[in-house]
Short mmCIF file of C-alpha atoms in Angstrom, two decimals:
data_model
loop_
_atom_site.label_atom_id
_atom_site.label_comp_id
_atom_site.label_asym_id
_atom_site.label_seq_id
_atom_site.Cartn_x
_atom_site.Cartn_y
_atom_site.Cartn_z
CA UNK A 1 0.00 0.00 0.00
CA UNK A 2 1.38 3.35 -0.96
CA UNK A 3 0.56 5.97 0.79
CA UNK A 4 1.40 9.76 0.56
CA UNK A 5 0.85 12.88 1.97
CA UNK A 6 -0.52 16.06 0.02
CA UNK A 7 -1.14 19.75 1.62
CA UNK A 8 -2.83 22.12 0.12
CA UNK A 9 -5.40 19.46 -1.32
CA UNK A 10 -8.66 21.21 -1.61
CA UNK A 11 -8.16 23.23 -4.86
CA UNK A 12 -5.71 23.55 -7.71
CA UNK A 13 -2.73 21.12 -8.30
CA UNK A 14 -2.98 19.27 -4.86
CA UNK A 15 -6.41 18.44 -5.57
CA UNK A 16 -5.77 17.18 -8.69
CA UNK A 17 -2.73 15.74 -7.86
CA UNK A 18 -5.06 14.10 -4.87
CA UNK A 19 -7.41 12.26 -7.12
CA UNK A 20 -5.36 10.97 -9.22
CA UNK A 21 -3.14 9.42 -6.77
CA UNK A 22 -6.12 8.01 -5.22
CA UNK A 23 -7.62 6.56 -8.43
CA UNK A 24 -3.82 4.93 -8.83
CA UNK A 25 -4.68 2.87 -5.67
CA UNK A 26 -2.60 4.92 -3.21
CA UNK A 27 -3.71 5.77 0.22
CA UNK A 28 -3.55 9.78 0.70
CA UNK A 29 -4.06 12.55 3.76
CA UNK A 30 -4.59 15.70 3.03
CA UNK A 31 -5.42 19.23 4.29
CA UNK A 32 -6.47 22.54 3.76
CA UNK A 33 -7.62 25.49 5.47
CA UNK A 34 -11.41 25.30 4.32
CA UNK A 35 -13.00 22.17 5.85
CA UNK A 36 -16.54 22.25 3.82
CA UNK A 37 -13.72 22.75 0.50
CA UNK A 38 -11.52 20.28 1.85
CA UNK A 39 -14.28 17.65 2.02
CA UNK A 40 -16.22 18.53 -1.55
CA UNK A 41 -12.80 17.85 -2.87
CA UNK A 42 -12.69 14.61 -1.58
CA UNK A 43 -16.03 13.37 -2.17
CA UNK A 44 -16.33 10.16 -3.92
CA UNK A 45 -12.58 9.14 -3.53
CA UNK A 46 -13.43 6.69 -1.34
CA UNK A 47 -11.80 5.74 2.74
CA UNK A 48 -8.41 5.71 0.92
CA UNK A 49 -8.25 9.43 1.36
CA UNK A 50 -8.47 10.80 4.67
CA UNK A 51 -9.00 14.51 5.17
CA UNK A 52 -8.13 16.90 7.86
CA UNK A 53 -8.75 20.63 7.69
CA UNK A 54 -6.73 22.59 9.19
CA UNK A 55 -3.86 24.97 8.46
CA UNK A 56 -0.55 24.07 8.19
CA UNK A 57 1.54 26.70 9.58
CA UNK A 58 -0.29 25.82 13.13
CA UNK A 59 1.83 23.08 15.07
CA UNK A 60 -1.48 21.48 16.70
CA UNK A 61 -2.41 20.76 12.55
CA UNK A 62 0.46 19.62 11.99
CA UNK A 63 0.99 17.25 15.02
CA UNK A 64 -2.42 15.84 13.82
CA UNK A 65 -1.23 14.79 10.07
CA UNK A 66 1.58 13.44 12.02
CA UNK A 67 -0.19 11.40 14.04
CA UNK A 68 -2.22 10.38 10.86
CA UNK A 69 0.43 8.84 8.71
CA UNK A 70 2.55 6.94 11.59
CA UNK A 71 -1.04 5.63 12.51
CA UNK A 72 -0.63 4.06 8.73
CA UNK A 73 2.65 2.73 9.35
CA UNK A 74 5.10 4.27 6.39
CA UNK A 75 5.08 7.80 4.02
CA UNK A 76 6.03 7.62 0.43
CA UNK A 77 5.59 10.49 -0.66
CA UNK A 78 5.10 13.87 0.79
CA UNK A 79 4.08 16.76 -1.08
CA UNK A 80 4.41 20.48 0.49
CA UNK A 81 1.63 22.32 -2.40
CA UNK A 82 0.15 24.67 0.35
CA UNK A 83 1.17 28.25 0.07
CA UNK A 84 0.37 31.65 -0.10
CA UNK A 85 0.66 34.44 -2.72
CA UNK A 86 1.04 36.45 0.02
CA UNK A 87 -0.02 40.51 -0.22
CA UNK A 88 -2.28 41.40 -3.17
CA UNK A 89 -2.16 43.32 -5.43
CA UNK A 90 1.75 41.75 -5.74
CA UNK A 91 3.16 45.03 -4.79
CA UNK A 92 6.82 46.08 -5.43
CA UNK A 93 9.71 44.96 -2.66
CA UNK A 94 10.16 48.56 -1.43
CA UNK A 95 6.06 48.83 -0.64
CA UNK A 96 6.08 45.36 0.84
CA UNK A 97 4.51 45.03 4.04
CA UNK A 98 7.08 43.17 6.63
CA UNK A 99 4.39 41.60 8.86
CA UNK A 100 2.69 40.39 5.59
CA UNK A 101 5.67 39.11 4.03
CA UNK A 102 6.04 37.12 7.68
CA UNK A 103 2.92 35.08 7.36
CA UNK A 104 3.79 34.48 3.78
CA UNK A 105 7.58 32.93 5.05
CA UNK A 106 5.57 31.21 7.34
CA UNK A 107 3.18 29.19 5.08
CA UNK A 108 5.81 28.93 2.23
CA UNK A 109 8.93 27.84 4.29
CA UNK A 110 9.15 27.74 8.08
CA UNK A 111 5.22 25.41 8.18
CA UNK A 112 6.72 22.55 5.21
CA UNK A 113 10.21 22.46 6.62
CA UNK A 114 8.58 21.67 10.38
CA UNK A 115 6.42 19.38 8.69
CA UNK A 116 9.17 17.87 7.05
CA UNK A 117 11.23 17.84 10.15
CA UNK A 118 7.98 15.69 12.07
CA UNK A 119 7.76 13.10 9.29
CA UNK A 120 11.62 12.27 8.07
CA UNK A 121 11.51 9.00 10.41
CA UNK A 122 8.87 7.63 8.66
CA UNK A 123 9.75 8.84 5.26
CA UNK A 124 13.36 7.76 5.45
CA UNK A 125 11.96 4.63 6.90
CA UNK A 126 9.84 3.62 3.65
CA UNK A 127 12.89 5.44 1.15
CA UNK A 128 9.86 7.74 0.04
CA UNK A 129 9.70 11.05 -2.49
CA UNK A 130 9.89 14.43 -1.04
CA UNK A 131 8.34 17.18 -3.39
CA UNK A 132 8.05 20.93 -2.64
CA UNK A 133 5.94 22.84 -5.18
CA UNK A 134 7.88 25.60 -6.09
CA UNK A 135 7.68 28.38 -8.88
CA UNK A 136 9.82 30.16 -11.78
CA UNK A 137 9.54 32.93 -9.84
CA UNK A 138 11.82 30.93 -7.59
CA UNK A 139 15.28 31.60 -9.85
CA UNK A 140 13.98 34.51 -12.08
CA UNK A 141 12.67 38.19 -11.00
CA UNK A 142 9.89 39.41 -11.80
CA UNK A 143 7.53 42.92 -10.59
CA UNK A 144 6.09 42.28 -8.22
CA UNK A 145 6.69 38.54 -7.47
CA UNK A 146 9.81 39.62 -5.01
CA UNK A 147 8.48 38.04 -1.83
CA UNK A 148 6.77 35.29 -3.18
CA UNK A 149 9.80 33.97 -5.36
CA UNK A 150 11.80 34.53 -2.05
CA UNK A 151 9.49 32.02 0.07
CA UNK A 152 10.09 29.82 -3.17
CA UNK A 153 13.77 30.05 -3.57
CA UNK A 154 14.13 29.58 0.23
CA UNK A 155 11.84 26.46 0.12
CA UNK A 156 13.76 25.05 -2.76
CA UNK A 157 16.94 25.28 -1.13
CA UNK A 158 15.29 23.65 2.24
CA UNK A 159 14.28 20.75 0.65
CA UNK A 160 16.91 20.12 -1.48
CA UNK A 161 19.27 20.66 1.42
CA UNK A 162 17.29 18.02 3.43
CA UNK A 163 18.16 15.78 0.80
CA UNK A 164 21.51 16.43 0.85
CA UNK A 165 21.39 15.75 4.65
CA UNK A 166 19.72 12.31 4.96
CA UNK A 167 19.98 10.23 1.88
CA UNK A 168 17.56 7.65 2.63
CA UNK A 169 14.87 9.69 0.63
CA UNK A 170 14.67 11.80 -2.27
CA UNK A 171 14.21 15.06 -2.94
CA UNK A 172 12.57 17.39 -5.48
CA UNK A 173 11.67 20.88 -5.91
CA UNK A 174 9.24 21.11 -8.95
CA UNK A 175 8.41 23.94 -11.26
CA UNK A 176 4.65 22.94 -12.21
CA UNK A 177 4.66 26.36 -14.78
CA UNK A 178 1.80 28.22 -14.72
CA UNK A 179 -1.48 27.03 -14.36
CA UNK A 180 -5.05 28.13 -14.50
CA UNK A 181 -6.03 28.19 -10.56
CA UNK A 182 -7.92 30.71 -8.04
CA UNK A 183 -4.20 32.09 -7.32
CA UNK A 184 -2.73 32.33 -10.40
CA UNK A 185 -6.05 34.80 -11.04
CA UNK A 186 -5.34 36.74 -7.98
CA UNK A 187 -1.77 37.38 -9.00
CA UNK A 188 -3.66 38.69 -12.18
CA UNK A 189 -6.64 40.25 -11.01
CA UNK A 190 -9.16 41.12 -13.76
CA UNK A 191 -7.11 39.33 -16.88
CA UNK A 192 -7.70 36.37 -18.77
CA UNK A 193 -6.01 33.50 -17.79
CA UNK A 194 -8.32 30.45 -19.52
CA UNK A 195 -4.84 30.10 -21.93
CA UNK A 196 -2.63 28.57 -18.84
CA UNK A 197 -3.17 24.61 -18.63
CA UNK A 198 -5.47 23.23 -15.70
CA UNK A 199 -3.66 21.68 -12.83
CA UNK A 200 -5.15 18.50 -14.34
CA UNK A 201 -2.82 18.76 -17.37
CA UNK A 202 0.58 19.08 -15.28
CA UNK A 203 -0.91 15.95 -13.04
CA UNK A 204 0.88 13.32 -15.39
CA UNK A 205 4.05 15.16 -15.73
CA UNK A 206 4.38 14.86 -11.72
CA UNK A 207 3.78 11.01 -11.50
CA UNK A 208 6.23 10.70 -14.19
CA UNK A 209 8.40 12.02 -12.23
CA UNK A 210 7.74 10.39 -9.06
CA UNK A 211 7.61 6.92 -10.88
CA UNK A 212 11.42 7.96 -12.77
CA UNK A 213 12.52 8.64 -9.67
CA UNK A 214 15.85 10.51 -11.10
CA UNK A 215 18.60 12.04 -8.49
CA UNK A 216 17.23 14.85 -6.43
CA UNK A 217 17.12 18.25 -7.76
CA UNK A 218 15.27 20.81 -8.81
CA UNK A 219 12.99 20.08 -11.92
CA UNK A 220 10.37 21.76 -14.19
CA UNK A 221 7.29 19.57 -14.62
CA UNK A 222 7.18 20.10 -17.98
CA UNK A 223 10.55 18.16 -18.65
CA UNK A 224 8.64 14.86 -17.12
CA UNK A 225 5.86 14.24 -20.24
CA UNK A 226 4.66 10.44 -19.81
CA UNK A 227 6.92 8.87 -22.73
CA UNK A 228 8.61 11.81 -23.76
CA UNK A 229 12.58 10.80 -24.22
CA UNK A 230 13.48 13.89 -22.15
CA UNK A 231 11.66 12.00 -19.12
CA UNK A 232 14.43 9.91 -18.95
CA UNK A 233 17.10 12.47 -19.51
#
């Protein structure tokens, strides 16, 4: 029985990402802040999904997926998806607002690294897959994106440094590109974004991944098509 792992589950990629592990036959807890979200999301995906709202960056949460996946006995995978865009409209680094740009560190970095921290027994323990969902915006610059790509760049260099540090796992930091989701709109507030992919379409590209299984790294999802000879590059 596999059995991962997914925050961030009731919208976007993670949900996606969610039911399509689950129709593959894995077990998979999950979270999110909204519980009545959280639990549409799930509906019809059967016991093999267990759901608990909650957010992430609060330790009590936390200790409670904890408690979840040692109750199933081993963690292959473990996917840090939830985040925050953090202040909106993105406004430029000198008008940032410090105390927002702490809760957005908190959510992007310091809740999936103490996650991390609480479940590397049982993840080293079944050699499992650790994925943070990261962003371009983590190694290029963009208006606007300053603090987000920060939380990104530091989260990359977390996990990846984790990986470094206890090789009985590995470790990924994944570039899904953009995608058509509730916060890729409120980066772009009033624009059209039905052109970006759904987080449906990048889905594939991530179990490709997982099921290569190359060294860790950073990667961009779209390098991982199902039966595309750069998969395997």
């Amino acid at each position: 029985m596999k059995t991962a792992l997914v925050t961030g589950a009731s919208a976007g990629l993670g949900r996606a990402l969610t039911t399509a592990l689950a129709e593959q036959g894995w077990t998979v807890v999950v979270d999110a802040r909204g519980r009545d979200r959280l639990n549409e999301a799930v509906q019809g995906l059967g016991s093999r999904v267990r759901a608990l709202a909650g957010d992430v960056a609060e330790p009590y949460h936390r200790d409670r997926l904890v408690d979840e996946v040692n109750a199933l006995g081993r963690l292959d995978l473990l996917v840090n998806n939830a985040s925050t865009l953090g202040q909106t409209p993105l406004p430029a680094l000198a008008a940032l607002d410090l105390d927002a740009f702490d809760d957005t560190w908190l959510t992007n970095v310091m809740a999936p690294l103490a996650l991390t921290q609480a479940l590397l027994p049982v993840l080293v323990a079944s050699h499992g897959i650790l994925v943070s969902i990261s962003s371009d915006a983590a190694v290029e610059h963009y208006p606007g994106w300053g603090a987000y790509g920060a939380t990104k760049a530091a989260l990359d260099h977390v996990i990846l440094t984790l990986g470094e540090e206890n090789h009985g796992f590995t470790a990924y930091a994944v570039d899904p590109g953009d995608m058509r989701t509730a916060m890729h709109q409120q980066a772009f507030p009033g624009e059209d974004i039905s052109d970006r992919p759904l987080p449906e379409a990048v889905v594939p590209n991530l179990l490709e991944l997982i099921r290569l299984r190359p060294a860790s790294g950073r990667h961009r999802a779209a390098d991982f098509a199902p039966g595309s000879s750069q998969a395997i590059a």
